[in-house]
Amino acid sequence: MTVAPLPVRLEAVIFDWAGTLVDFGSFAPTKVFVDAFAEFGMEVTLEQARGPMGVGKWDHIRALCDEPAIANQYQAQFGRLPTDDDVTAIYERFLPMQLDKVAQYSAAIPGAAELLRALRQRGLKIGSCSGYPGSVMRRVVERAASEGLEPDCIVASDDVPRARPAPAMALKNVVELGLTDVAGCVKVDDTAPGIEEGRRAGMWTVGLLLSGNAAGLTLDEYLSLDENGRQAARERAGRELSSAAPHYLIDTVADLPGVIADIESRLAAGQRP
Protein backbone atom coordinates (compact mmCIF):
# COMPACT_ATOMS: atom_id res chain seq x y z
CA MET A 1 0.00 0.00 0.00
CA THR A 2 1.34 3.42 -0.98
CA VAL A 3 1.09 6.01 1.76
CA ALA A 4 0.71 9.61 0.61
CA PRO A 5 3.22 12.03 2.14
CA LEU A 6 1.97 14.19 4.96
CA PRO A 7 1.12 17.73 3.82
CA VAL A 8 3.77 20.17 5.00
CA ARG A 9 3.92 23.95 4.97
CA LEU A 10 6.98 26.06 5.58
CA GLU A 11 6.94 27.22 9.19
CA ALA A 12 10.35 28.55 10.19
CA VAL A 13 13.86 29.51 9.16
CA ILE A 14 16.67 28.73 11.63
CA PHE A 15 19.82 30.81 11.25
CA ASP A 16 23.37 30.49 12.42
CA TRP A 17 24.87 33.73 13.77
CA ALA A 18 28.53 34.54 12.97
CA GLY A 19 29.06 34.57 9.22
CA THR A 20 25.32 34.23 8.61
CA LEU A 21 23.36 37.04 10.31
CA VAL A 22 26.29 38.99 11.81
CA ASP A 23 30.09 39.26 11.52
CA PHE A 24 30.73 39.15 7.77
CA GLY A 25 33.57 36.66 7.23
CA SER A 26 33.18 35.19 10.73
CA PHE A 27 36.19 36.97 12.20
CA ALA A 28 35.19 37.26 15.87
CA PRO A 29 35.90 33.62 16.74
CA THR A 30 38.86 33.10 14.42
CA LYS A 31 40.91 36.11 15.50
CA VAL A 32 40.34 35.36 19.17
CA PHE A 33 41.40 31.72 18.70
CA VAL A 34 44.68 32.99 17.26
CA ASP A 35 45.15 35.34 20.22
CA ALA A 36 44.24 32.70 22.82
CA PHE A 37 46.74 30.17 21.51
CA ALA A 38 49.40 32.88 21.36
CA GLU A 39 48.98 33.32 25.12
CA PHE A 40 50.25 29.74 25.45
CA GLY A 41 53.20 30.34 23.14
CA MET A 42 51.67 28.74 20.05
CA GLU A 43 51.33 30.22 16.60
CA VAL A 44 48.00 29.41 14.96
CA THR A 45 47.12 30.93 11.60
CA LEU A 46 43.70 32.31 10.70
CA GLU A 47 43.37 29.51 8.15
CA GLN A 48 44.06 26.88 10.83
CA ALA A 49 41.65 28.58 13.23
CA ARG A 50 38.89 28.47 10.62
CA GLY A 51 39.24 24.72 10.03
CA PRO A 52 36.82 23.29 12.66
CA MET A 53 34.46 26.30 12.60
CA GLY A 54 30.82 25.58 13.35
CA VAL A 55 31.27 23.22 16.29
CA GLY A 56 31.16 24.33 19.94
CA LYS A 57 34.16 26.38 21.01
CA TRP A 58 35.65 23.82 23.45
CA ASP A 59 35.39 21.17 20.73
CA HIS A 60 36.92 23.64 18.28
CA ILE A 61 39.96 24.10 20.53
CA ARG A 62 40.21 20.32 21.02
CA ALA A 63 40.24 19.85 17.23
CA LEU A 64 42.96 22.48 16.84
CA CYS A 65 45.03 20.85 19.56
CA ASP A 66 44.74 17.53 17.72
CA GLU A 67 46.37 19.01 14.61
CA PRO A 68 49.97 17.73 14.55
CA ALA A 69 51.50 21.15 13.78
CA ILE A 70 49.77 22.70 16.81
CA ALA A 71 50.17 19.68 19.11
CA ASN A 72 53.90 19.65 18.39
CA GLN A 73 54.16 23.31 19.38
CA TYR A 74 52.38 22.53 22.64
CA GLN A 75 54.69 19.61 23.34
CA ALA A 76 57.72 21.81 22.71
CA GLN A 77 56.36 24.37 25.19
CA PHE A 78 55.11 22.05 27.94
CA GLY A 79 56.73 18.67 27.38
CA ARG A 80 53.46 16.83 26.63
CA LEU A 81 50.67 16.65 24.11
CA PRO A 82 47.60 18.72 25.11
CA THR A 83 45.15 16.84 27.33
CA ASP A 84 41.48 17.71 27.82
CA ASP A 85 42.50 19.69 30.91
CA ASP A 86 44.91 21.68 28.76
CA VAL A 87 42.13 22.29 26.23
CA THR A 88 39.96 23.57 29.08
CA ALA A 89 42.76 25.90 30.18
CA ILE A 90 42.97 27.37 26.66
CA TYR A 91 39.17 27.62 26.51
CA GLU A 92 39.09 29.47 29.83
CA ARG A 93 41.63 31.94 28.44
CA PHE A 94 39.69 32.18 25.17
CA LEU A 95 36.27 32.86 26.71
CA PRO A 96 36.93 36.24 28.39
CA MET A 97 38.82 37.40 25.29
CA GLN A 98 35.80 36.39 23.20
CA LEU A 99 33.44 38.19 25.56
CA ASP A 100 35.55 41.31 25.25
CA LYS A 101 35.74 41.30 21.44
CA VAL A 102 32.62 39.62 20.11
CA ALA A 103 30.31 42.65 20.00
CA GLN A 104 32.99 44.65 18.20
CA TYR A 105 32.95 42.18 15.31
CA SER A 106 29.23 41.39 15.29
CA ALA A 107 27.83 44.00 12.91
CA ALA A 108 24.73 42.82 11.06
CA ILE A 109 25.40 41.39 7.61
CA PRO A 110 23.88 43.60 4.87
CA GLY A 111 20.33 42.58 4.10
CA ALA A 112 19.87 40.45 7.23
CA ALA A 113 17.45 42.74 9.08
CA GLU A 114 15.38 43.29 5.95
CA LEU A 115 15.27 39.54 5.37
CA LEU A 116 13.95 38.78 8.85
CA ARG A 117 11.19 41.36 8.37
CA ALA A 118 10.26 39.83 5.01
CA LEU A 119 10.16 36.30 6.45
CA ARG A 120 7.89 37.42 9.27
CA GLN A 121 5.59 39.08 6.74
CA ARG A 122 5.26 35.64 5.12
CA GLY A 123 4.14 34.26 8.49
CA LEU A 124 7.38 32.41 9.22
CA LYS A 125 9.02 32.08 12.63
CA ILE A 126 12.70 32.93 13.07
CA GLY A 127 14.93 30.54 14.99
CA SER A 128 18.67 30.67 15.56
CA CYS A 129 21.57 28.74 17.05
CA SER A 130 25.29 29.27 17.47
CA GLY A 131 28.56 27.60 18.33
CA TYR A 132 28.99 30.37 20.91
CA PRO A 133 28.16 29.56 24.54
CA GLY A 134 25.33 31.51 26.17
CA SER A 135 27.60 34.04 27.88
CA VAL A 136 29.00 35.12 24.51
CA MET A 137 25.63 35.00 22.77
CA ARG A 138 24.23 37.54 25.20
CA ARG A 139 26.78 40.08 23.91
CA VAL A 140 26.01 39.21 20.29
CA VAL A 141 22.25 39.40 20.80
CA GLU A 142 22.46 42.77 22.52
CA ARG A 143 24.23 44.36 19.56
CA ALA A 144 22.11 42.49 17.02
CA ALA A 145 18.87 43.80 18.55
CA SER A 146 20.12 47.36 18.11
CA GLU A 147 20.45 46.60 14.38
CA GLY A 148 17.02 45.03 13.95
CA LEU A 149 17.95 41.37 14.38
CA GLU A 150 15.65 39.77 16.96
CA PRO A 151 14.94 36.06 16.32
CA ASP A 152 12.04 34.37 18.09
CA CYS A 153 14.37 31.71 19.51
CA ILE A 154 18.09 31.68 20.36
CA VAL A 155 19.93 28.46 21.26
CA ALA A 156 23.57 28.54 22.39
CA SER A 157 26.00 25.63 22.21
CA ASP A 158 25.85 25.04 25.97
CA ASP A 159 22.03 24.88 25.97
CA VAL A 160 22.16 21.28 24.71
CA PRO A 161 24.12 18.13 25.65
CA ARG A 162 25.80 17.90 22.22
CA ALA A 163 26.22 20.81 19.83
CA ARG A 164 26.98 20.67 16.11
CA PRO A 165 27.10 18.62 14.02
CA ALA A 166 24.55 16.84 16.24
CA PRO A 167 20.98 18.09 15.58
CA ALA A 168 20.12 19.13 19.15
CA MET A 169 20.31 22.92 18.74
CA ALA A 170 18.19 22.90 15.59
CA LEU A 171 15.67 20.55 17.22
CA LYS A 172 15.51 22.68 20.37
CA ASN A 173 14.36 25.51 18.08
CA VAL A 174 11.60 23.21 16.78
CA VAL A 175 10.43 22.52 20.32
CA GLU A 176 10.69 26.10 21.57
CA LEU A 177 8.91 27.53 18.53
CA GLY A 178 6.12 24.94 18.71
CA LEU A 179 6.60 23.74 15.13
CA THR A 180 4.73 20.76 13.69
CA ASP A 181 7.22 19.22 11.23
CA VAL A 182 10.99 19.47 10.74
CA ALA A 183 10.36 19.29 6.98
CA GLY A 184 8.80 22.74 7.29
CA CYS A 185 12.08 24.19 8.57
CA VAL A 186 15.05 25.68 6.75
CA LYS A 187 18.51 25.74 8.37
CA VAL A 188 20.85 28.47 7.07
CA ASP A 189 24.57 28.29 7.92
CA ASP A 190 28.05 29.16 6.65
CA THR A 191 29.84 26.02 7.89
CA ALA A 192 29.73 22.32 7.06
CA PRO A 193 28.97 21.28 10.69
CA GLY A 194 26.07 23.75 10.77
CA ILE A 195 24.66 22.43 7.51
CA GLU A 196 25.12 18.86 8.74
CA GLU A 197 23.22 19.83 11.89
CA GLY A 198 20.26 20.83 9.75
CA ARG A 199 20.42 17.68 7.62
CA ARG A 200 20.54 15.46 10.71
CA ALA A 201 17.50 17.34 12.04
CA GLY A 202 15.56 16.54 8.86
CA MET A 203 15.44 20.13 7.57
CA TRP A 204 16.06 21.90 4.30
CA THR A 205 19.59 23.33 4.37
CA VAL A 206 21.12 26.41 2.80
CA GLY A 207 24.87 27.02 2.72
CA LEU A 208 26.33 30.52 2.49
CA LEU A 209 29.29 30.84 0.17
CA LEU A 210 30.59 34.40 0.51
CA SER A 211 29.53 35.92 3.86
CA GLY A 212 31.02 33.36 6.20
CA ASN A 213 33.87 31.20 7.33
CA ALA A 214 34.28 29.26 4.08
CA ALA A 215 35.27 32.34 2.05
CA GLY A 216 36.83 34.24 4.98
CA LEU A 217 36.35 37.63 3.33
CA THR A 218 35.85 40.93 5.10
CA LEU A 219 32.85 42.92 3.87
CA ASP A 220 35.18 45.39 2.12
CA GLU A 221 37.06 42.54 0.42
CA TYR A 222 33.76 41.03 -0.73
CA LEU A 223 32.50 44.34 -2.11
CA SER A 224 35.78 44.97 -3.95
CA LEU A 225 35.74 41.64 -5.84
CA ASP A 226 34.78 41.60 -9.51
CA GLU A 227 32.59 38.76 -10.77
CA ASN A 228 35.60 36.56 -11.59
CA GLY A 229 36.90 37.05 -8.05
CA ARG A 230 33.51 36.24 -6.55
CA GLN A 231 33.19 33.11 -8.65
CA ALA A 232 36.61 31.90 -7.53
CA ALA A 233 35.60 32.51 -3.88
CA ARG A 234 32.30 30.67 -4.47
CA GLU A 235 34.11 27.65 -5.88
CA ARG A 236 36.57 27.57 -2.97
CA ALA A 237 33.78 27.84 -0.40
CA GLY A 238 31.61 25.35 -2.26
CA ARG A 239 34.32 22.71 -2.03
CA GLU A 240 34.45 23.21 1.74
CA LEU A 241 30.67 23.01 2.20
CA SER A 242 30.06 20.16 -0.24
CA SER A 243 30.82 17.47 2.35
CA ALA A 244 27.62 18.41 4.19
CA ALA A 245 25.52 18.24 0.98
CA PRO A 246 23.41 21.41 1.43
CA HIS A 247 20.18 21.53 -0.56
CA TYR A 248 21.00 25.05 -1.74
CA LEU A 249 24.05 27.31 -1.97
CA ILE A 250 23.76 31.12 -2.10
CA ASP A 251 26.16 34.02 -1.57
CA THR A 252 24.63 35.68 1.52
CA VAL A 253 21.32 35.75 3.40
CA ALA A 254 20.21 38.59 1.13
CA ASP A 255 19.75 35.92 -1.57
CA LEU A 256 17.48 33.71 0.55
CA PRO A 257 14.00 34.86 -0.62
CA GLY A 258 14.29 32.99 -3.93
CA VAL A 259 15.25 29.81 -2.09
CA ILE A 260 12.31 30.18 0.30
CA ALA A 261 9.92 30.48 -2.65
CA ASP A 262 11.41 27.35 -4.26
CA ILE A 263 11.13 25.33 -1.04
CA GLU A 264 7.50 26.40 -0.64
CA SER A 265 6.80 25.14 -4.19
CA ARG A 266 8.54 21.84 -3.49
CA LEU A 267 6.60 21.34 -0.27
CA ALA A 268 3.35 22.09 -2.08
CA ALA A 269 4.31 19.37 -4.58
CA GLY A 270 4.71 16.86 -1.74
CA GLN A 271 8.52 16.87 -1.56
CA ARG A 272 10.43 16.64 1.72
CA PRO A 273 14.07 17.43 2.48
Coordinates of C-alpha atoms in Angstrom, one line a residue:
M1 CA 0.0 0.0 0.0
T2 CA 1.3 3.4 -1.0
V3 CA 1.1 6.0 1.8
A4 CA 0.7 9.6 0.6
P5 CA 3.2 12.0 2.1
L6 CA 2.0 14.2 5.0
P7 CA 1.1 17.7 3.8
V8 CA 3.8 20.2 5.0
R9 CA 3.9 24.0 5.0
L10 CA 7.0 26.1 5.6
E11 CA 6.9 27.2 9.2
A12 CA 10.4 28.5 10.2
V13 CA 13.9 29.5 9.2
I14 CA 16.7 28.7 11.6
F15 CA 19.8 30.8 11.2
D16 CA 23.4 30.5 12.4
W17 CA 24.9 33.7 13.8
A18 CA 28.5 34.5 13.0
G19 CA 29.1 34.6 9.2
T20 CA 25.3 34.2 8.6
L21 CA 23.4 37.0 10.3
V22 CA 26.3 39.0 11.8
D23 CA 30.1 39.3 11.5
F24 CA 30.7 39.2 7.8
G25 CA 33.6 36.7 7.2
S26 CA 33.2 35.2 10.7
F27 CA 36.2 37.0 12.2
A28 CA 35.2 37.3 15.9
P29 CA 35.9 33.6 16.7
T30 CA 38.9 33.1 14.4
K31 CA 40.9 36.1 15.5
V32 CA 40.3 35.4 19.2
F33 CA 41.4 31.7 18.7
V34 CA 44.7 33.0 17.3
D35 CA 45.1 35.3 20.2
A36 CA 44.2 32.7 22.8
F37 CA 46.7 30.2 21.5
A38 CA 49.4 32.9 21.4
E39 CA 49.0 33.3 25.1
F40 CA 50.3 29.7 25.5
G41 CA 53.2 30.3 23.1
M42 CA 51.7 28.7 20.1
E43 CA 51.3 30.2 16.6
V44 CA 48.0 29.4 15.0
T45 CA 47.1 30.9 11.6
L46 CA 43.7 32.3 10.7
E47 CA 43.4 29.5 8.2
Q48 CA 44.1 26.9 10.8
A49 CA 41.7 28.6 13.2
R50 CA 38.9 28.5 10.6
G51 CA 39.2 24.7 10.0
P52 CA 36.8 23.3 12.7
M53 CA 34.5 26.3 12.6
G54 CA 30.8 25.6 13.4
V55 CA 31.3 23.2 16.3
G56 CA 31.2 24.3 19.9
K57 CA 34.2 26.4 21.0
W58 CA 35.6 23.8 23.4
D59 CA 35.4 21.2 20.7
H60 CA 36.9 23.6 18.3
I61 CA 40.0 24.1 20.5
R62 CA 40.2 20.3 21.0
A63 CA 40.2 19.9 17.2
L64 CA 43.0 22.5 16.8
C65 CA 45.0 20.8 19.6
D66 CA 44.7 17.5 17.7
E67 CA 46.4 19.0 14.6
P68 CA 50.0 17.7 14.6
A69 CA 51.5 21.1 13.8
I70 CA 49.8 22.7 16.8
A71 CA 50.2 19.7 19.1
N72 CA 53.9 19.6 18.4
Q73 CA 54.2 23.3 19.4
Y74 CA 52.4 22.5 22.6
Q75 CA 54.7 19.6 23.3
A76 CA 57.7 21.8 22.7
Q77 CA 56.4 24.4 25.2
F78 CA 55.1 22.1 27.9
G79 CA 56.7 18.7 27.4
R80 CA 53.5 16.8 26.6
L81 CA 50.7 16.7 24.1
P82 CA 47.6 18.7 25.1
T83 CA 45.2 16.8 27.3
D84 CA 41.5 17.7 27.8
D85 CA 42.5 19.7 30.9
D86 CA 44.9 21.7 28.8
V87 CA 42.1 22.3 26.2
T88 CA 40.0 23.6 29.1
A89 CA 42.8 25.9 30.2
I90 CA 43.0 27.4 26.7
Y91 CA 39.2 27.6 26.5
E92 CA 39.1 29.5 29.8
R93 CA 41.6 31.9 28.4
F94 CA 39.7 32.2 25.2
L95 CA 36.3 32.9 26.7
P96 CA 36.9 36.2 28.4
M97 CA 38.8 37.4 25.3
Q98 CA 35.8 36.4 23.2
L99 CA 33.4 38.2 25.6
D100 CA 35.6 41.3 25.3
K101 CA 35.7 41.3 21.4
V102 CA 32.6 39.6 20.1
A103 CA 30.3 42.6 20.0
Q104 CA 33.0 44.6 18.2
Y105 CA 33.0 42.2 15.3
S106 CA 29.2 41.4 15.3
A107 CA 27.8 44.0 12.9
A108 CA 24.7 42.8 11.1
I109 CA 25.4 41.4 7.6
P110 CA 23.9 43.6 4.9
G111 CA 20.3 42.6 4.1
A112 CA 19.9 40.5 7.2
A113 CA 17.5 42.7 9.1
E114 CA 15.4 43.3 5.9
L115 CA 15.3 39.5 5.4
L116 CA 14.0 38.8 8.9
R117 CA 11.2 41.4 8.4
A118 CA 10.3 39.8 5.0
L119 CA 10.2 36.3 6.4
R120 CA 7.9 37.4 9.3
Q121 CA 5.6 39.1 6.7
R122 CA 5.3 35.6 5.1
G123 CA 4.1 34.3 8.5
L124 CA 7.4 32.4 9.2
K125 CA 9.0 32.1 12.6
I126 CA 12.7 32.9 13.1
G127 CA 14.9 30.5 15.0
S128 CA 18.7 30.7 15.6
C129 CA 21.6 28.7 17.0
S130 CA 25.3 29.3 17.5
G131 CA 28.6 27.6 18.3
Y132 CA 29.0 30.4 20.9
P133 CA 28.2 29.6 24.5
G134 CA 25.3 31.5 26.2
S135 CA 27.6 34.0 27.9
V136 CA 29.0 35.1 24.5
M137 CA 25.6 35.0 22.8
R138 CA 24.2 37.5 25.2
R139 CA 26.8 40.1 23.9
V140 CA 26.0 39.2 20.3
V141 CA 22.2 39.4 20.8
E142 CA 22.5 42.8 22.5
R143 CA 24.2 44.4 19.6
A144 CA 22.1 42.5 17.0
A145 CA 18.9 43.8 18.6
S146 CA 20.1 47.4 18.1
E147 CA 20.5 46.6 14.4
G148 CA 17.0 45.0 13.9
L149 CA 17.9 41.4 14.4
E150 CA 15.6 39.8 17.0
P151 CA 14.9 36.1 16.3
D152 CA 12.0 34.4 18.1
C153 CA 14.4 31.7 19.5
I154 CA 18.1 31.7 20.4
V155 CA 19.9 28.5 21.3
A156 CA 23.6 28.5 22.4
S157 CA 26.0 25.6 22.2
D158 CA 25.8 25.0 26.0
D159 CA 22.0 24.9 26.0
V160 CA 22.2 21.3 24.7
P161 CA 24.1 18.1 25.7
R162 CA 25.8 17.9 22.2
A163 CA 26.2 20.8 19.8
R164 CA 27.0 20.7 16.1
P165 CA 27.1 18.6 14.0
A166 CA 24.5 16.8 16.2
P167 CA 21.0 18.1 15.6
A168 CA 20.1 19.1 19.1
M169 CA 20.3 22.9 18.7
A170 CA 18.2 22.9 15.6
L171 CA 15.7 20.6 17.2
K172 CA 15.5 22.7 20.4
N173 CA 14.4 25.5 18.1
V174 CA 11.6 23.2 16.8
V175 CA 10.4 22.5 20.3
E176 CA 10.7 26.1 21.6
L177 CA 8.9 27.5 18.5
G178 CA 6.1 24.9 18.7
L179 CA 6.6 23.7 15.1
T180 CA 4.7 20.8 13.7
D181 CA 7.2 19.2 11.2
V182 CA 11.0 19.5 10.7
A183 CA 10.4 19.3 7.0
G184 CA 8.8 22.7 7.3
C185 CA 12.1 24.2 8.6
V186 CA 15.1 25.7 6.7
K187 CA 18.5 25.7 8.4
V188 CA 20.9 28.5 7.1
D189 CA 24.6 28.3 7.9
D190 CA 28.0 29.2 6.6
T191 CA 29.8 26.0 7.9
A192 CA 29.7 22.3 7.1
P193 CA 29.0 21.3 10.7
G194 CA 26.1 23.7 10.8
I195 CA 24.7 22.4 7.5
E196 CA 25.1 18.9 8.7
E197 CA 23.2 19.8 11.9
G198 CA 20.3 20.8 9.7
R199 CA 20.4 17.7 7.6
R200 CA 20.5 15.5 10.7
A201 CA 17.5 17.3 12.0
G202 CA 15.6 16.5 8.9
M203 CA 15.4 20.1 7.6
W204 CA 16.1 21.9 4.3
T205 CA 19.6 23.3 4.4
V206 CA 21.1 26.4 2.8
G207 CA 24.9 27.0 2.7
L208 CA 26.3 30.5 2.5
L209 CA 29.3 30.8 0.2
L210 CA 30.6 34.4 0.5
S211 CA 29.5 35.9 3.9
G212 CA 31.0 33.4 6.2
N213 CA 33.9 31.2 7.3
A214 CA 34.3 29.3 4.1
A215 CA 35.3 32.3 2.1
G216 CA 36.8 34.2 5.0
L217 CA 36.4 37.6 3.3
T218 CA 35.8 40.9 5.1
L219 CA 32.9 42.9 3.9
D220 CA 35.2 45.4 2.1
E221 CA 37.1 42.5 0.4
Y222 CA 33.8 41.0 -0.7
L223 CA 32.5 44.3 -2.1
S224 CA 35.8 45.0 -3.9
L225 CA 35.7 41.6 -5.8
D226 CA 34.8 41.6 -9.5
E227 CA 32.6 38.8 -10.8
N228 CA 35.6 36.6 -11.6
G229 CA 36.9 37.0 -8.0
R230 CA 33.5 36.2 -6.6
Q231 CA 33.2 33.1 -8.6
A232 CA 36.6 31.9 -7.5
A233 CA 35.6 32.5 -3.9
R234 CA 32.3 30.7 -4.5
E235 CA 34.1 27.7 -5.9
R236 CA 36.6 27.6 -3.0
A237 CA 33.8 27.8 -0.4
G238 CA 31.6 25.3 -2.3
R239 CA 34.3 22.7 -2.0
E240 CA 34.4 23.2 1.7
L241 CA 30.7 23.0 2.2
S242 CA 30.1 20.2 -0.2
S243 CA 30.8 17.5 2.3
A244 CA 27.6 18.4 4.2
A245 CA 25.5 18.2 1.0
P246 CA 23.4 21.4 1.4
H247 CA 20.2 21.5 -0.6
Y248 CA 21.0 25.1 -1.7
L249 CA 24.1 27.3 -2.0
I250 CA 23.8 31.1 -2.1
D251 CA 26.2 34.0 -1.6
T252 CA 24.6 35.7 1.5
V253 CA 21.3 35.7 3.4
A254 CA 20.2 38.6 1.1
D255 CA 19.7 35.9 -1.6
L256 CA 17.5 33.7 0.6
P257 CA 14.0 34.9 -0.6
G258 CA 14.3 33.0 -3.9
V259 CA 15.3 29.8 -2.1
I260 CA 12.3 30.2 0.3
A261 CA 9.9 30.5 -2.6
D262 CA 11.4 27.4 -4.3
I263 CA 11.1 25.3 -1.0
E264 CA 7.5 26.4 -0.6
S265 CA 6.8 25.1 -4.2
R266 CA 8.5 21.8 -3.5
L267 CA 6.6 21.3 -0.3
A268 CA 3.3 22.1 -2.1
A269 CA 4.3 19.4 -4.6
G270 CA 4.7 16.9 -1.7
Q271 CA 8.5 16.9 -1.6
R272 CA 10.4 16.6 1.7
P273 CA 14.1 17.4 2.5

